[in-house]
Amino acid sequence: MSGPDTPAAPDTPAEAGTPAAPGRRELAYAVLLCLPGAGLAFWAATRTWAVEVTPRGSLPSAREGRTGADLLPWLSALALVGLAGGGAVLATRGRARRLLGGLLALLGAAVAAGGGYGLIAAFDGEVSRQWPALCLLGGVLAALGGALTAARGQRWPAMGARYERRSGGAAGADGRPAAERGTREAWDALDRGEDPTVS
């Protein structure tokens, strides 16, 4: 029977992991904004935004399609960098992750600006506005994911942090990891003229 002075039972694994759950969810949201957003923008930038029609007299008119990457060469490159940066959010931590988030926010804003330019620009020939609109949407999503990472990414868990905590805790009474102690003891045995492989 537990009385008022009975010490509280230790937290269960589920309770102990509760504080990190919101951070994992926010990390997932940020990645799910950055990766699909940048991917959508890159795909839309490779679609045909305008078709130039050149009359050729009695012959049928020549039609030449121009993609968003043709009209704005930097657009697809920025979308690709954003795609790679969205994956790098998982591999970074702390201040580096926040800086990456700021960079992704800027990249997303630039991609969105390119899509917005495609919506209002007067290109020659037949113009399709749906692809610039999708590029704008993708840039906005990537920018939101980057802004979320810049604002809160420093508190999110890093990839492999659980493994590092487990491996870091395997130390003996002297505070040294087990692998380091074994290596040191083997060298000491060799210095004494003993064979460390003989137990």
Tab-separated table of C-alpha atoms in Angstrom:
chain	number	residue	atom	x	y	z
A	1	MET	CA	0.000	0.000	0.000
A	2	SER	CA	1.391	3.380	-0.877
A	3	GLY	CA	1.386	6.139	1.676
A	4	PRO	CA	1.998	9.844	1.386
A	5	ASP	CA	5.759	9.325	1.790
A	6	THR	CA	5.990	6.472	-0.686
A	7	PRO	CA	8.290	7.488	-3.569
A	8	ALA	CA	6.568	7.761	-6.917
A	9	ALA	CA	7.152	4.977	-9.357
A	10	PRO	CA	9.508	5.793	-12.221
A	11	ASP	CA	7.953	6.962	-15.446
A	12	THR	CA	7.000	4.289	-17.877
A	13	PRO	CA	8.693	4.376	-21.284
A	14	ALA	CA	5.532	5.843	-22.806
A	15	GLU	CA	5.438	8.644	-20.224
A	16	ALA	CA	9.162	9.293	-20.476
A	17	GLY	CA	8.928	9.711	-24.232
A	18	THR	CA	5.911	12.029	-24.125
A	19	PRO	CA	7.835	15.357	-24.121
A	20	ALA	CA	9.660	14.384	-27.317
A	21	ALA	CA	6.476	13.392	-29.153
A	22	PRO	CA	5.474	16.947	-30.160
A	23	GLY	CA	8.993	17.552	-31.446
A	24	ARG	CA	8.852	14.433	-33.602
A	25	ARG	CA	5.478	15.473	-34.973
A	26	GLU	CA	6.737	18.953	-35.827
A	27	LEU	CA	9.800	17.442	-37.490
A	28	ALA	CA	7.545	15.213	-39.582
A	29	TYR	CA	5.359	18.189	-40.536
A	30	ALA	CA	8.374	20.239	-41.606
A	31	VAL	CA	9.798	17.439	-43.745
A	32	LEU	CA	6.375	16.721	-45.250
A	33	LEU	CA	6.093	20.387	-46.202
A	34	CYS	CA	9.613	20.778	-47.598
A	35	LEU	CA	9.979	17.586	-49.626
A	36	PRO	CA	6.595	17.485	-51.420
A	37	GLY	CA	6.656	21.265	-51.846
A	38	ALA	CA	10.089	21.338	-53.474
A	39	GLY	CA	9.281	18.215	-55.498
A	40	LEU	CA	6.045	19.725	-56.775
A	41	ALA	CA	7.828	22.947	-57.711
A	42	PHE	CA	10.568	21.080	-59.578
A	43	TRP	CA	8.026	18.977	-61.482
A	44	ALA	CA	5.949	22.033	-62.387
A	45	ALA	CA	9.079	23.890	-63.534
A	46	THR	CA	9.795	21.123	-66.058
A	47	ARG	CA	6.309	21.378	-67.631
A	48	THR	CA	5.525	23.516	-70.689
A	49	TRP	CA	4.605	27.031	-69.593
A	50	ALA	CA	4.402	28.606	-73.032
A	51	VAL	CA	4.247	27.505	-76.666
A	52	GLU	CA	5.720	29.835	-79.269
A	53	VAL	CA	3.955	29.685	-82.616
A	54	THR	CA	5.997	30.767	-85.658
A	55	PRO	CA	4.105	31.237	-88.966
A	56	ARG	CA	5.778	29.605	-91.985
A	57	GLY	CA	3.697	30.820	-94.911
A	58	SER	CA	1.847	28.020	-96.612
A	59	LEU	CA	3.438	25.444	-94.308
A	60	PRO	CA	1.965	24.626	-90.923
A	61	SER	CA	3.111	26.950	-88.158
A	62	ALA	CA	6.104	25.837	-86.137
A	63	ARG	CA	5.364	25.286	-82.446
A	64	GLU	CA	8.091	25.317	-79.824
A	65	GLY	CA	7.291	24.571	-76.211
A	66	ARG	CA	9.209	26.306	-73.439
A	67	THR	CA	9.260	24.962	-69.908
A	68	GLY	CA	9.505	26.974	-66.746
A	69	ALA	CA	13.162	25.941	-66.524
A	70	ASP	CA	13.729	27.339	-70.017
A	71	LEU	CA	12.121	30.654	-69.132
A	72	LEU	CA	13.629	30.863	-65.625
A	73	PRO	CA	16.789	28.702	-65.588
A	74	TRP	CA	17.371	29.184	-61.837
A	75	LEU	CA	13.920	27.932	-60.888
A	76	SER	CA	14.480	24.184	-61.206
A	77	ALA	CA	17.949	24.485	-59.610
A	78	LEU	CA	16.512	26.163	-56.512
A	79	ALA	CA	13.761	23.552	-56.306
A	80	LEU	CA	16.372	20.775	-56.414
A	81	VAL	CA	18.389	22.432	-53.653
A	82	GLY	CA	15.212	22.712	-51.603
A	83	LEU	CA	14.501	19.035	-52.192
A	84	ALA	CA	17.945	18.071	-50.916
A	85	GLY	CA	17.642	20.473	-47.984
A	86	GLY	CA	14.319	18.967	-46.961
A	87	GLY	CA	16.013	15.591	-46.556
A	88	ALA	CA	18.942	17.186	-44.720
A	89	VAL	CA	16.571	18.445	-42.011
A	90	LEU	CA	16.512	14.892	-40.678
A	91	ALA	CA	20.298	14.645	-40.498
A	92	THR	CA	21.025	17.977	-38.807
A	93	ARG	CA	20.455	19.193	-35.274
A	94	GLY	CA	20.560	22.301	-33.118
A	95	ARG	CA	21.733	25.565	-34.615
A	96	ALA	CA	22.722	23.948	-37.912
A	97	ARG	CA	19.148	22.740	-38.359
A	98	ARG	CA	17.779	26.217	-37.655
A	99	LEU	CA	20.160	27.772	-40.186
A	100	LEU	CA	19.114	25.151	-42.727
A	101	GLY	CA	15.481	26.008	-42.017
A	102	GLY	CA	16.145	29.668	-42.723
A	103	LEU	CA	17.848	28.771	-45.985
A	104	LEU	CA	14.923	26.547	-46.982
A	105	ALA	CA	12.481	29.349	-46.201
A	106	LEU	CA	14.407	31.702	-48.503
A	107	LEU	CA	14.638	29.087	-51.245
A	108	GLY	CA	10.932	28.358	-51.010
A	109	ALA	CA	10.115	32.065	-51.185
A	110	ALA	CA	12.307	32.447	-54.285
A	111	VAL	CA	10.643	29.455	-55.970
A	112	ALA	CA	7.210	30.851	-55.096
A	113	ALA	CA	8.262	34.190	-56.585
A	114	GLY	CA	9.251	32.408	-59.792
A	115	GLY	CA	5.860	30.737	-59.948
A	116	GLY	CA	4.148	34.064	-59.314
A	117	TYR	CA	6.151	35.649	-62.123
A	118	GLY	CA	5.020	32.857	-64.440
A	119	LEU	CA	1.402	33.669	-63.585
A	120	ILE	CA	1.599	37.343	-64.480
A	121	ALA	CA	4.289	37.427	-67.201
A	122	ALA	CA	3.289	37.974	-70.812
A	123	PHE	CA	5.101	35.181	-72.635
A	124	ASP	CA	4.977	34.883	-76.420
A	125	GLY	CA	2.484	32.420	-77.890
A	126	GLU	CA	0.093	30.176	-76.009
A	127	VAL	CA	0.537	30.329	-72.243
A	128	SER	CA	-0.416	27.768	-69.591
A	129	ARG	CA	-0.966	29.212	-66.125
A	130	GLN	CA	-1.561	25.962	-64.230
A	131	TRP	CA	2.112	24.993	-64.019
A	132	PRO	CA	3.294	28.350	-62.640
A	133	ALA	CA	0.444	28.122	-60.114
A	134	LEU	CA	1.628	24.693	-58.974
A	135	CYS	CA	5.189	25.991	-58.784
A	136	LEU	CA	3.957	28.857	-56.618
A	137	LEU	CA	2.118	26.416	-54.353
A	138	GLY	CA	5.177	24.168	-54.027
A	139	GLY	CA	7.386	27.116	-53.152
A	140	VAL	CA	4.953	28.288	-50.474
A	141	LEU	CA	4.846	24.794	-48.916
A	142	ALA	CA	8.645	24.549	-48.889
A	143	ALA	CA	8.923	28.034	-47.392
A	144	LEU	CA	6.471	27.117	-44.621
A	145	GLY	CA	8.449	23.955	-43.829
A	146	GLY	CA	11.672	25.956	-43.720
A	147	ALA	CA	10.138	28.630	-41.496
A	148	LEU	CA	8.861	25.975	-39.083
A	149	THR	CA	12.333	24.409	-38.986
A	150	ALA	CA	14.002	27.774	-38.379
A	151	ALA	CA	11.606	28.634	-35.575
A	152	ARG	CA	11.470	25.332	-33.671
A	153	GLY	CA	14.015	22.954	-35.204
A	154	GLN	CA	16.597	23.383	-32.448
A	155	ARG	CA	14.303	21.541	-30.013
A	156	TRP	CA	13.553	18.601	-32.290
A	157	PRO	CA	15.245	15.216	-31.830
A	158	ALA	CA	18.083	14.336	-34.159
A	159	MET	CA	18.213	11.235	-36.311
A	160	GLY	CA	19.958	8.435	-34.408
A	161	ALA	CA	19.861	10.267	-31.068
A	162	ARG	CA	18.369	7.216	-29.340
A	163	TYR	CA	21.253	5.030	-30.536
A	164	GLU	CA	23.806	7.588	-29.430
A	165	ARG	CA	22.338	7.743	-25.923
A	166	ARG	CA	22.477	3.984	-25.590
A	167	SER	CA	26.015	3.639	-26.884
A	168	GLY	CA	27.205	6.621	-24.854
A	169	GLY	CA	25.925	5.080	-21.631
A	170	ALA	CA	28.014	1.907	-21.896
A	171	ALA	CA	30.797	3.123	-19.615
A	172	GLY	CA	32.418	1.455	-16.661
A	173	ALA	CA	33.125	2.700	-13.145
A	174	ASP	CA	36.079	4.738	-14.398
A	175	GLY	CA	33.838	6.596	-16.851
A	176	ARG	CA	35.516	5.170	-19.971
A	177	PRO	CA	33.561	3.336	-22.685
A	178	ALA	CA	33.914	-0.437	-22.731
A	179	ALA	CA	35.724	-0.458	-26.074
A	180	GLU	CA	38.301	2.040	-24.842
A	181	ARG	CA	38.897	0.091	-21.607
A	182	GLY	CA	39.428	-3.158	-23.519
A	183	THR	CA	41.960	-1.565	-25.862
A	184	ARG	CA	43.850	0.101	-23.010
A	185	GLU	CA	44.016	-3.119	-20.967
A	186	ALA	CA	45.331	-5.042	-23.978
A	187	TRP	CA	48.160	-2.542	-24.485
A	188	ASP	CA	48.999	-2.622	-20.795
A	189	ALA	CA	49.238	-6.421	-20.949
A	190	LEU	CA	51.614	-6.199	-23.920
A	191	ASP	CA	53.774	-3.707	-22.033
A	192	ARG	CA	54.080	-6.242	-19.194
A	193	GLY	CA	55.129	-8.946	-21.639
A	194	GLU	CA	51.857	-10.832	-21.364
A	195	ASP	CA	49.712	-12.217	-24.175
A	196	PRO	CA	46.307	-10.426	-23.956
A	197	THR	CA	44.668	-13.105	-26.094
A	198	VAL	CA	45.269	-15.780	-23.446
A	199	SER	CA	42.515	-15.705	-20.807
